[in-house]
Each structure stands twice: as structure tokens, then as C-alpha cells.
């Protein structure tokens, strides 16, 4: 019998949907505790009625015996022993009857010979057989009497049913009445005595769901624990009206079925094999688990998420003031600046309205020349001034030039406004650059390893998934060396923290969010959830606790108790502050590193200006030396004196620089002469 029970449990066929009939007459003799809570319908027969006064009296005498002298005296008598006892009693009554009839039953001088041919029977055998058939006594197995064929008649056998409360008599069987059900309500309700029974609640040590108190040694039983599920179990027990005892699962696992032995481990195994009545823990509702146990409505919704080590916050770089616009935009702005300047130069050259006449006197000769202020350098200067929102001392005169200037002003208005709007955020916020943002990022790289809990729903999700992305991730995880699977969530978190960003842990989002709020605050959740699922309270198949527990969960959800419990254990007790909350002091002031690039550009610009000025000084001195037919050194000395004092030479004549404007010669007619065209160079 014990071997059969073990085999049934091993293949997982002791759950709801299976019916077993134990084919012996001692239903209560075997150990049924292993399949008592599995949900399977187990029936059997019991020939020894322990409620019978004769049996009760025998039990008292049996239990009074010394166990050393009478092995088995410490337990109730088995049905085989009871049948043996009754058989001896029948023989005693038969021989007593023969003795009263003065029938000699001795074998003296009347030995039978079974080996003779033909066999020689014992002469008194027929008398003994006749005496046995006439015996009628009350034994431990009930009424004992036989018919003419020697078969036992007029006896009854109790019909038993295995319930959560233990073996229960539901009726009896007799030869005359056949099967008679005397306790039909037991077939419909197996909650007999639940109010007076202590419910075993299996759970797992997992923060913040179930944790040992700091001074747990000072407490006993349920008072030693605290956490979300501890409070939830208390609320459910209060609504359902039963006493309970928390029991930490021995192997520290949630529950998965071994692929070879088909045996369930963890909390699921505790329920399947009758070691617990209910599981209040972060136990994910899955199809394979639902096949062997029952779940309540979800008390918490969640999904698989990615945990990585929080990257160090990167301070703004030297040229972080360029970050508000992408480098592609800056390149486009440079090309636009050059293009606008060239277009402005061209339209100013070809538009006759951009040229104007400037009159001046040169001794006795009076000339009139057309000038154009938008040479290539002035065009570049105008475009740069407009982009910097500073303007310059020249502006287009022609309509075409003003159109170019107008669209350039509109362009710079939008660009500068957009840049200014984003500048503060990029300079004041210390950003974290995450190497992983989604499951796709994990799957397409091999530098960062990733794994799950070795025995749980997350691993099962990847193993059974048909989605190409998740299947690719599962192929990597199961073949990775060293193994990327961890035995506990705490081990997975520790591995993330010590891997220096080279390991990502896949776990439920609720646990990820909780750990993110715990010191040393060096982990973070990235990306969205990979799936959507829920935690449920589990009970064995067919358990009477399923309905009241389910109703209790719904009631707690409607009353907002579940939300209060989550806020209490996730955020009210957080150690890292609110998520993404920055310090106002840090964002209100800029450090030198934030704007160092601006100072570098300023210093670089000043240096470039000094260098250009030196080049201009040398170039002009060389040109002046050639024109005045003097040495280069004297020319530089003269220019230096002009730069310092504003005069050159002993005569004090001021030498003004000669930078001709772009001019366009027009015909000039003297009043007393005919037409005479004088041309000047274009520059």
C-alpha cells in the first residue's frame, strides 16, 4: 500500500480528477497523510468499527500492554490482526462445542494419511467442519457466522472517504442492504471541523513579503515574522475565521516540477503532498501550477523585469552646452550659416538696388562711385551677428537681400529658442547612461550576462515561451558558463551588485522595485515588463479553503487594504527616497564644470584674435615697407608707434589704413567736357 501511494504522488496523480479505491478492509491502517490534501477522491472499506463497544474495550486492554513485550501495542490494532483474533475465537468456540458434545477430536489411533492413494482423511474432520459452520459470535470485525458452504454471512463493512479532516465514514455495506449512505453531507462538504483546526500556512523568506524580525528570538510562532504576506495572512484568517501557523518552506523554493522525477518542490510541493493547507507568498499563478493546485484571485499584479547595477551619474562634460542639440544639428547649422552668407553675397552682387553712390572730393577732382557693403566677409559677419542675436552696423538694401536676411532671422529664432529651452536641463541634471534599456538590448549582446531564479515561474516563462526573442534568451541562459541561474533572489541581487555591471537579473517587477528602494541603492529597474501576471494565494485541489480565501482577497482589494499594505512595505519603509527625485540644491546652481567649455571658447577666441591681429600687423608692415621703400623692421617699428601713440615718424603724420570698399564705377560727366569714363578697380 505504501509503495502505491508513493508512486501515485511521484507521477502527480493524487490531485483533483482522480478517484482511488483502496482494495483492502483496513482503510485507516495505512498512512494517508501524504495524499490527504492532494484533492484526489480516495475511498475504501473498514471492517473494524472502532466505535463499537467491544472494539473500544479491546483497545483499552491492548494499549495497556507493554510495547516491548507486545510489539504494536502503542497503536490501534490492524484489520489483519483483528481477523486473526476473531479466527482464534471461532476455533475456540467450535472446539468448545465439540467438547460439550463429547466428541473425541484427538488423532490417537486415527491418523489420516494425505499421501495415500486414495488419501485417508481424518475421521473427526467432518465433525470439526460442522462445528465451525455452527459458530456464531461477536468479534472485533463484527458478527461472525457462516452458511452451509462455509462463507461468512450477516456481516457489515464500513465505507470510508478521505477528507481534509481525515478518514470519514459515509455509510456501510451489508449483504442484505448492499450499500447504504448514512452521512451524505460529508460528500458535499469536507470542511468539517475547520473552525477548530489550525491551518498550516506555507510561505517563503523573501523581503518584503516575509522577513524575520530583528529580535525574532524573543518571539514564538507567527510573532517571529513580519512583512506584506504576514499581514495578508492575518487579514485572510480574520475574514475566514480560522487559526493558522506560518511555516517556512524547507527547500526555500517557490515550486516547480522536476522534468525527470515529476516531483514538485517548494511551496507547491508542500500543498500537493499535504504538508500545508494554504500558501500565502509571492507565488505566481501559472498554468502548470493551476493543474495541481488552486489559486485565488490575484492579490498583486506584476511582470518580469530587468534589474541591473545602477550606473554612475555622469557629470556634464566640458562642452555639455552643446548637448541640447544633436551634433548633426550643429553641423547643419554650420553649413546653413555658410550657405546663407554665400547666397547673401551673391544676391547683393547681382541686385542693382544693393549698390549705392558715395560722393567725395579729391582735391580739385570730384568723383561719384557705386559701392556695395556686402562683400563675402561682411556677409559672413552679418549672418553671424544675426545668429548670435546681436546684429551689425550694415543691413541689406535690396528686396532679395532682405528676404535672405528675414528667413535667416526666422531660422535663428526657432533654433536659439529651442536651444535655450533645453539648455538648463542639460547643464543642471546629472544623467545616468544605462547600457541596457530593454530585453532586446540584452538579447543582442553577450558582454552582460543575465539569468533568473533556478526554480520559479520566471525560468518557466522563458523555457516555455514561443516568442523568438525570449526563446533566444532562454537558449543563451541554459548554455551559459558559468551558470546564470541563482538559488535565491538574494543571491541574484548580490551577483548584480558585485558584477560591476556585467550581470542582469530577471525577476518580478514588484521585487525589483522593492530592492531599488533599499540600501545601498545601487540597483535599478530598466525597461518595461516582459509579461503580465499576478500573485495568488494557493490551496490544494478541492480544498474547502478556496472559496472563503478567494472572497477574502476580493474584499480586501475592494476595501483598499491591499494597496495600503503595498505602500507600507514598499515605499513608506524605503531607504533611497522617492524615485527620480533630485536635490533642489543641486539643480539650482551651476558648477564650473558645467560651463567650463564656454570659458575655453572665450579664451580660445581671444587668443585667435590676438594671433590674427599679429598676422595683420606683420602683413601690413610688409606692404608698407614695399610701398615706402623702407626696411621691414622700420615699417614694423613705425606701425608699432602708430598702434601705441596714434602717430608715426617725427612729423607726427597719422598714417590711416587703406581698406578699400567694393566699388562699382559709373560714368561721370564734367560740365565743361564731353563724356569721359573713368574706371576704378573692383575689390
PDB file of N, CA and C in Angstrom, residues 2 49 89 350 572 606 637 640:
ATOM      1  N   UNK A   2       1.874   1.276   0.853  1.00  0.00           N
ATOM      2  CA  UNK A   2       2.746   2.443   0.934  1.00  0.00           C
ATOM      3  C   UNK A   2       3.458   2.680  -0.392  1.00  0.00           C
ATOM      4  N   UNK A  49     -14.827  -1.612  13.293  1.00  0.00           N
ATOM      5  CA  UNK A  49     -15.506  -0.381  13.691  1.00  0.00           C
ATOM      6  C   UNK A  49     -14.995   0.023  15.062  1.00  0.00           C
ATOM      7  N   UNK A  89     -10.870 -16.960  18.000  1.00  0.00           N
ATOM      8  CA  UNK A  89     -12.100 -17.031  18.797  1.00  0.00           C
ATOM      9  C   UNK A  89     -13.091 -18.020  18.194  1.00  0.00           C
ATOM     10  N   UNK A 350      24.325  90.784 -57.475  1.00  0.00           N
ATOM     11  CA  UNK A 350      23.550  90.838 -58.703  1.00  0.00           C
ATOM     12  C   UNK A 350      22.343  91.768 -58.607  1.00  0.00           C
ATOM     13  N   UNK A 572       6.764  53.399   2.123  1.00  0.00           N
ATOM     14  CA  UNK A 572       6.862  54.040   3.434  1.00  0.00           C
ATOM     15  C   UNK A 572       8.138  53.640   4.151  1.00  0.00           C
ATOM     16  N   UNK A 606      39.821  84.759 -27.798  1.00  0.00           N
ATOM     17  CA  UNK A 606      40.727  85.886 -27.549  1.00  0.00           C
ATOM     18  C   UNK A 606      42.127  85.595 -28.087  1.00  0.00           C
ATOM     19  N   UNK A 637      58.398  99.026 -36.808  1.00  0.00           N
ATOM     20  CA  UNK A 637      58.576  99.997 -35.737  1.00  0.00           C
ATOM     21  C   UNK A 637      57.622 101.162 -35.914  1.00  0.00           C
ATOM     22  N   UNK A 640      54.185  99.978 -35.015  1.00  0.00           N
ATOM     23  CA  UNK A 640      54.059  99.819 -33.568  1.00  0.00           C
ATOM     24  C   UNK A 640      53.857 101.163 -32.897  1.00  0.00           C
TER      25      UNK A 640
END
